PDB file of C-alpha atoms and ligand atoms in Angstrom:
ATOM      1  CA  MET W   1      -1.190  -2.405  30.924  1.00 91.00           C
ATOM      2  CA  PHE W   2       0.704   0.755  31.665  1.00 97.00           C
ATOM      3  CA  GLU W   3       4.356   0.506  32.701  1.00 97.00           C
ATOM      4  CA  LYS W   4       6.172   3.121  34.712  1.00 97.00           C
ATOM      5  CA  ILE W   5       8.196   5.339  32.374  1.00 97.00           C
ATOM      6  CA  LYS W   6      11.958   5.230  32.726  1.00 97.00           C
ATOM      7  CA  LEU W   7      13.115   8.492  34.235  1.00 96.00           C
ATOM      8  CA  PRO W   8      15.543  10.350  31.930  1.00 93.00           C
ATOM      9  CA  TYR W   9      17.883  10.894  34.925  1.00 97.00           C
ATOM     10  CA  PRO W  10      18.870   9.056  38.119  1.00 97.00           C
ATOM     11  CA  PHE W  11      17.002   9.784  41.379  1.00 98.00           C
ATOM     12  CA  SER W  12      19.993  11.894  42.441  1.00 97.00           C
ATOM     13  CA  GLY W  13      20.029  13.796  39.138  1.00 97.00           C
ATOM     14  CA  LEU W  14      18.050  16.794  40.332  1.00 97.00           C
ATOM     15  CA  GLU W  15      20.152  17.472  43.448  1.00 96.00           C
ATOM     16  CA  PRO W  16      20.465  19.861  45.159  1.00 95.00           C
ATOM     17  CA  TYR W  17      17.109  21.302  44.088  1.00 96.00           C
ATOM     18  CA  ILE W  18      15.054  18.147  44.524  1.00 97.00           C
ATOM     19  CA  ASP W  19      16.678  15.583  46.788  1.00 97.00           C
ATOM     20  CA  THR W  20      17.285  11.916  45.988  1.00 98.00           C
ATOM     21  CA  LYS W  21      14.933  10.518  48.631  1.00 98.00           C
ATOM     22  CA  THR W  22      12.037  12.707  47.505  1.00 98.00           C
ATOM     23  CA  MET W  23      12.507  11.595  43.884  1.00 98.00           C
ATOM     24  CA  MET W  24      12.742   7.935  44.903  1.00 98.00           C
ATOM     25  CA  VAL W  25       9.594   8.017  47.047  1.00 98.00           C
ATOM     26  CA  HIS W  26       7.747  10.188  44.529  1.00 98.00           C
ATOM     27  CA  TYR W  27       8.552   7.900  41.610  1.00 98.00           C
ATOM     28  CA  GLU W  28       8.348   4.466  43.263  1.00 98.00           C
ATOM     29  CA  ARG W  29       5.512   4.956  45.721  1.00 98.00           C
ATOM     30  CA  HIS W  30       3.300   7.854  44.654  1.00 98.00           C
ATOM     31  CA  TYR W  31       3.578   7.575  40.862  1.00 98.00           C
ATOM     32  CA  GLY W  32       3.929   3.783  41.122  1.00 98.00           C
ATOM     33  CA  ALA W  33       0.659   3.542  43.065  1.00 98.00           C
ATOM     34  CA  TYR W  34      -1.205   5.473  40.359  1.00 98.00           C
ATOM     35  CA  VAL W  35       0.148   3.116  37.692  1.00 98.00           C
ATOM     36  CA  ASP W  36      -0.829   0.045  39.751  1.00 98.00           C
ATOM     37  CA  ASN W  37      -4.302   1.376  40.566  1.00 98.00           C
ATOM     38  CA  LEU W  38      -4.958   2.345  36.955  1.00 98.00           C
ATOM     39  CA  ASN W  39      -3.926  -1.107  35.759  1.00 98.00           C
ATOM     40  CA  LYS W  40      -6.182  -2.749  38.359  1.00 98.00           C
ATOM     41  CA  TYR W  41      -9.134  -0.619  37.266  1.00 98.00           C
ATOM     42  CA  ILE W  42      -8.551  -1.373  33.594  1.00 98.00           C
ATOM     43  CA  ALA W  43      -8.314  -5.092  34.361  1.00 97.00           C
ATOM     44  CA  GLU W  44     -11.776  -4.840  35.975  1.00 97.00           C
ATOM     45  CA  ASN W  45     -13.138  -2.810  33.043  1.00 97.00           C
ATOM     46  CA  PRO W  46     -11.890  -4.431  29.835  1.00 94.00           C
ATOM     47  CA  ALA W  47     -13.607  -1.802  27.644  1.00 94.00           C
ATOM     48  CA  LEU W  48     -10.858   0.604  28.779  1.00 96.00           C
ATOM     49  CA  ALA W  49      -7.992  -1.624  27.650  1.00 95.00           C
ATOM     50  CA  GLY W  50      -5.755  -0.260  24.917  1.00 95.00           C
ATOM     51  CA  LEU W  51      -6.742   3.388  25.335  1.00 97.00           C
ATOM     52  CA  SER W  52      -3.991   5.968  25.817  1.00 97.00           C
ATOM     53  CA  LEU W  53      -3.874   8.094  28.954  1.00 97.00           C
ATOM     54  CA  GLU W  54      -5.127  11.064  26.944  1.00 97.00           C
ATOM     55  CA  ASP W  55      -8.044   9.080  25.512  1.00 97.00           C
ATOM     56  CA  LEU W  56      -8.993   7.777  28.959  1.00 97.00           C
ATOM     57  CA  LEU W  57      -8.956  11.329  30.332  1.00 97.00           C
ATOM     58  CA  ARG W  58     -10.865  12.814  27.390  1.00 96.00           C
ATOM     59  CA  ASN W  59     -13.450  10.065  27.072  1.00 96.00           C
ATOM     60  CA  TYR W  60     -14.270   9.447  30.753  1.00 96.00           C
ATOM     61  CA  PRO W  61     -14.209  12.868  32.455  1.00 91.00           C
ATOM     62  CA  ASP W  62     -16.823  11.806  35.036  1.00 93.00           C
ATOM     63  CA  ASP W  63     -15.179   8.530  36.035  1.00 96.00           C
ATOM     64  CA  GLU W  64     -13.510   9.220  39.372  1.00 97.00           C
ATOM     65  CA  GLN W  65     -11.110   6.271  39.106  1.00 97.00           C
ATOM     66  CA  ILE W  66      -9.902   7.514  35.718  1.00 97.00           C
ATOM     67  CA  ARG W  67      -9.619  11.096  36.942  1.00 97.00           C
ATOM     68  CA  HIS W  68      -7.566  10.071  39.961  1.00 97.00           C
ATOM     69  CA  ASN W  69      -5.433   7.325  38.497  1.00 98.00           C
ATOM     70  CA  ALA W  70      -5.016   8.084  34.770  1.00 98.00           C
ATOM     71  CA  GLY W  71      -4.650  11.719  35.856  1.00 98.00           C
ATOM     72  CA  GLY W  72      -2.065  10.730  38.461  1.00 98.00           C
ATOM     73  CA  VAL W  73      -0.060   8.792  35.899  1.00 98.00           C
ATOM     74  CA  PHE W  74      -0.272  11.511  33.242  1.00 98.00           C
ATOM     75  CA  ASN W  75       0.566  14.376  35.599  1.00 98.00           C
ATOM     76  CA  HIS W  76       3.555  12.652  37.183  1.00 98.00           C
ATOM     77  CA  GLU W  77       5.027  11.600  33.837  1.00 98.00           C
ATOM     78  CA  PHE W  78       4.579  15.134  32.536  1.00 98.00           C
ATOM     79  CA  PHE W  79       6.162  16.639  35.643  1.00 98.00           C
ATOM     80  CA  PHE W  80       9.130  14.243  35.765  1.00 98.00           C
ATOM     81  CA  THR W  81       9.944  14.635  32.076  1.00 98.00           C
ATOM     82  CA  GLY W  82       9.735  18.439  32.190  1.00 97.00           C
ATOM     83  CA  MET W  83      12.892  18.546  34.305  1.00 97.00           C
ATOM     84  CA  ARG W  84      16.485  17.561  33.643  1.00 94.00           C
ATOM     85  CA  PRO W  85      19.845  17.776  35.387  1.00 93.00           C
ATOM     86  CA  GLY W  86      21.951  20.739  34.351  1.00 83.00           C
ATOM     87  CA  ALA W  87      18.939  22.415  32.782  1.00 78.00           C
ATOM     88  CA  ARG W  88      20.268  25.910  33.389  1.00 72.00           C
ATOM     89  CA  SER W  89      22.922  25.530  30.711  1.00 67.00           C
ATOM     90  CA  GLN W  90      20.348  24.920  27.953  1.00 66.00           C
ATOM     91  CA  ILE W  91      18.011  27.794  28.717  1.00 64.00           C
ATOM     92  CA  ILE W  92      19.055  29.835  25.722  1.00 64.00           C
ATOM     93  CA  ILE W  93      18.740  26.956  23.248  1.00 65.00           C
ATOM     94  CA  GLY W  94      15.294  25.863  24.496  1.00 66.00           C
ATOM     95  CA  LEU W  95      13.971  29.368  24.684  1.00 76.00           C
ATOM     96  CA  SER W  96      14.981  30.604  21.308  1.00 74.00           C
ATOM     97  CA  GLY W  97      12.380  30.800  18.569  1.00 88.00           C
ATOM     98  CA  LYS W  98       8.683  30.116  18.799  1.00 92.00           C
ATOM     99  CA  LEU W  99       8.475  29.340  22.526  1.00 94.00           C
ATOM    100  CA  LEU W 100      10.104  32.586  23.597  1.00 93.00           C
ATOM    101  CA  GLN W 101       8.104  34.568  21.032  1.00 95.00           C
ATOM    102  CA  SER W 102       4.858  33.053  22.341  1.00 97.00           C
ATOM    103  CA  ILE W 103       5.827  33.758  25.958  1.00 97.00           C
ATOM    104  CA  ASN W 104       6.740  37.349  25.144  1.00 95.00           C
ATOM    105  CA  ARG W 105       3.509  37.821  23.191  1.00 97.00           C
ATOM    106  CA  ASP W 106       1.228  36.471  25.930  1.00 98.00           C
ATOM    107  CA  PHE W 107       3.058  37.449  29.142  1.00 98.00           C
ATOM    108  CA  GLY W 108       5.270  40.354  28.108  1.00 97.00           C
ATOM    109  CA  SER W 109       8.475  38.603  29.201  1.00 94.00           C
ATOM    110  CA  LEU W 110       9.863  35.282  30.412  1.00 93.00           C
ATOM    111  CA  GLU W 111      10.294  36.790  33.872  1.00 94.00           C
ATOM    112  CA  GLU W 112       6.609  37.725  34.018  1.00 97.00           C
ATOM    113  CA  MET W 113       5.520  34.252  32.910  1.00 97.00           C
ATOM    114  CA  LYS W 114       7.718  32.725  35.627  1.00 97.00           C
ATOM    115  CA  ASN W 115       6.290  35.138  38.207  1.00 98.00           C
ATOM    116  CA  GLN W 116       2.716  34.235  37.275  1.00 98.00           C
ATOM    117  CA  PHE W 117       3.493  30.498  37.232  1.00 98.00           C
ATOM    118  CA  SER W 118       5.210  30.704  40.643  1.00 98.00           C
ATOM    119  CA  ALA W 119       2.349  32.716  42.143  1.00 98.00           C
ATOM    120  CA  ALA W 120      -0.145  30.176  40.830  1.00 98.00           C
ATOM    121  CA  ALA W 121       1.918  27.269  42.220  1.00 98.00           C
ATOM    122  CA  ASN W 122       2.224  28.945  45.609  1.00 98.00           C
ATOM    123  CA  GLY W 123      -1.499  29.712  45.593  1.00 97.00           C
ATOM    124  CA  VAL W 124      -2.817  26.185  45.024  1.00 97.00           C
ATOM    125  CA  PHE W 125      -4.872  25.408  48.117  1.00 95.00           C
ATOM    126  CA  GLY W 126      -4.227  21.833  49.156  1.00 94.00           C
ATOM    127  CA  SER W 127      -2.956  19.401  46.528  1.00 97.00           C
ATOM    128  CA  GLY W 128      -2.623  20.047  42.821  1.00 98.00           C
ATOM    129  CA  TYR W 129      -0.489  21.435  40.032  1.00 98.00           C
ATOM    130  CA  ALA W 130       0.344  24.697  38.294  1.00 98.00           C
ATOM    131  CA  TRP W 131       0.671  24.607  34.511  1.00 98.00           C
ATOM    132  CA  LEU W 132       1.819  26.562  31.511  1.00 98.00           C
ATOM    133  CA  VAL W 133      -0.688  25.605  28.819  1.00 98.00           C
ATOM    134  CA  ALA W 134      -1.623  26.523  25.253  1.00 98.00           C
ATOM    135  CA  TYR W 135      -5.251  27.132  24.299  1.00 98.00           C
ATOM    136  CA  PRO W 136      -6.486  25.766  20.960  1.00 97.00           C
ATOM    137  CA  ASN W 137      -6.029  29.302  19.532  1.00 96.00           C
ATOM    138  CA  LYS W 138      -2.294  28.977  20.551  1.00 96.00           C
ATOM    139  CA  LYS W 139      -2.519  31.575  23.332  1.00 98.00           C
ATOM    140  CA  LEU W 140      -0.394  30.585  26.337  1.00 98.00           C
ATOM    141  CA  ALA W 141      -1.763  30.832  29.877  1.00 98.00           C
ATOM    142  CA  ILE W 142      -1.070  29.787  33.453  1.00 98.00           C
ATOM    143  CA  ILE W 143      -3.671  27.588  35.121  1.00 98.00           C
ATOM    144  CA  THR W 144      -3.909  25.388  38.206  1.00 98.00           C
ATOM    145  CA  THR W 145      -5.596  22.028  38.658  1.00 98.00           C
ATOM    146  CA  GLU W 146      -6.761  20.305  41.837  1.00 97.00           C
ATOM    147  CA  ASN W 147      -5.796  16.828  42.956  1.00 97.00           C
ATOM    148  CA  GLN W 148      -4.991  14.842  39.768  1.00 98.00           C
ATOM    149  CA  ASP W 149      -7.127  16.768  37.282  1.00 97.00           C
ATOM    150  CA  THR W 150      -5.310  17.579  34.042  1.00 98.00           C
ATOM    151  CA  PRO W 151      -5.437  20.233  31.296  1.00 98.00           C
ATOM    152  CA  ILE W 152      -6.325  17.384  28.908  1.00 97.00           C
ATOM    153  CA  GLN W 153      -9.844  17.249  30.338  1.00 93.00           C
ATOM    154  CA  MET W 154     -10.112  20.990  29.689  1.00 95.00           C
ATOM    155  CA  GLY W 155      -9.088  20.659  26.045  1.00 95.00           C
ATOM    156  CA  LEU W 156      -5.770  22.455  26.628  1.00 98.00           C
ATOM    157  CA  LYS W 157      -2.257  21.530  25.530  1.00 98.00           C
ATOM    158  CA  PRO W 158       0.044  21.272  28.569  1.00 98.00           C
ATOM    159  CA  LEU W 159       3.601  22.603  28.198  1.00 98.00           C
ATOM    160  CA  LEU W 160       5.048  22.604  31.728  1.00 98.00           C
ATOM    161  CA  CYS W 161       3.813  21.648  35.187  1.00 98.00           C
ATOM    162  CA  ILE W 162       4.919  21.612  38.794  1.00 98.00           C
ATOM    163  CA  ASP W 163       3.545  19.109  41.285  1.00 98.00           C
ATOM    164  CA  VAL W 164       2.708  20.997  44.476  1.00 98.00           C
ATOM    165  CA  TRP W 165       1.365  18.061  46.461  1.00 98.00           C
ATOM    166  CA  GLU W 166       3.328  18.064  49.737  1.00 96.00           C
ATOM    167  CA  HIS W 167       4.919  14.715  48.853  1.00 96.00           C
ATOM    168  CA  ALA W 168       6.783  16.550  46.063  1.00 97.00           C
ATOM    169  CA  TYR W 169       8.806  18.704  48.453  1.00 96.00           C
ATOM    170  CA  TYR W 170       8.126  18.088  52.133  1.00 95.00           C
ATOM    171  CA  LEU W 171      11.185  15.927  52.915  1.00 94.00           C
ATOM    172  CA  LYS W 172      13.576  18.682  51.810  1.00 94.00           C
ATOM    173  CA  HIS W 173      11.659  21.944  51.922  1.00 92.00           C
ATOM    174  CA  LEU W 174       9.235  21.026  54.757  1.00 92.00           C
ATOM    175  CA  ASN W 175       6.285  23.408  54.530  1.00 92.00           C
ATOM    176  CA  LEU W 176       8.170  26.019  52.493  1.00 96.00           C
ATOM    177  CA  ARG W 177       6.490  25.493  49.145  1.00 96.00           C
ATOM    178  CA  ALA W 178       7.757  28.820  47.800  1.00 97.00           C
ATOM    179  CA  ASP W 179      11.376  27.641  48.224  1.00 97.00           C
ATOM    180  CA  TYR W 180      10.592  24.474  46.290  1.00 98.00           C
ATOM    181  CA  VAL W 181       8.924  26.500  43.517  1.00 98.00           C
ATOM    182  CA  ARG W 182      11.975  28.790  43.352  1.00 97.00           C
ATOM    183  CA  ASP W 183      14.285  25.744  43.077  1.00 96.00           C
ATOM    184  CA  PHE W 184      12.102  24.193  40.344  1.00 97.00           C
ATOM    185  CA  TRP W 185      13.213  26.868  37.867  1.00 95.00           C
ATOM    186  CA  TYR W 186      16.787  25.499  37.970  1.00 94.00           C
ATOM    187  CA  LEU W 187      15.457  22.207  36.580  1.00 95.00           C
ATOM    188  CA  VAL W 188      13.039  23.165  33.821  1.00 95.00           C
ATOM    189  CA  ASP W 189      13.906  21.451  30.546  1.00 93.00           C
ATOM    190  CA  TRP W 190      13.113  24.285  28.120  1.00 92.00           C
ATOM    191  CA  VAL W 191      14.032  22.149  25.139  1.00 90.00           C
ATOM    192  CA  ARG W 192      11.271  19.723  26.161  1.00 94.00           C
ATOM    193  CA  VAL W 193       8.819  22.596  26.730  1.00 95.00           C
ATOM    194  CA  ALA W 194       9.577  23.909  23.232  1.00 93.00           C
ATOM    195  CA  GLU W 195       9.006  20.415  21.772  1.00 94.00           C
ATOM    196  CA  ARG W 196       5.661  20.188  23.546  1.00 97.00           C
ATOM    197  CA  LEU W 197       4.591  23.505  22.031  1.00 96.00           C
ATOM    198  CA  GLY W 198       5.478  22.059  18.623  1.00 92.00           C
TER     199      GLY W 198
HETATM  200 FE1  FE2 T   1       3.238  13.839  43.008  1.00 59.63          FE
END
């Protein structure tokens, strides 16, 4: 049985960049539905019980229920925990050291990485995610995934993602995805991104 993670901030914590109602609906209904559907599917398929999200995604890449629901749980947890209130004040701490060196090595500058990530997020056609990932050889790259596919299935280490399904921004930003992507940068928890890089 998977339980919903506890968010590390209240639903209002990401105001004014992501509004309270969006966070509440996103967490309770969208993310919650993926958790419920995954648990239902596992209950019907006992061989899947006890596996982690990553193992489910790695071991059953052709199982549509796993792709949709384990992917939906993984992606939402990764997205929610990559943000924090007041993130702007910790940029320098999170971005010192190995993370910033890797970004500079592979993108030229932080600004260029952010530009490429934003362009990728704005360019996702339909529903999906944009990601900063690390390849097994440690090289960082920007990728996008469709629907609830994850970098795990591609053998990549995810570092940061943005959910660009319309439910992630429509209540506040309407159809202006680029405004939502711009606002996302005020929330990125760079300390968490650095931890994920390891
Ligand atoms: Fe979502």
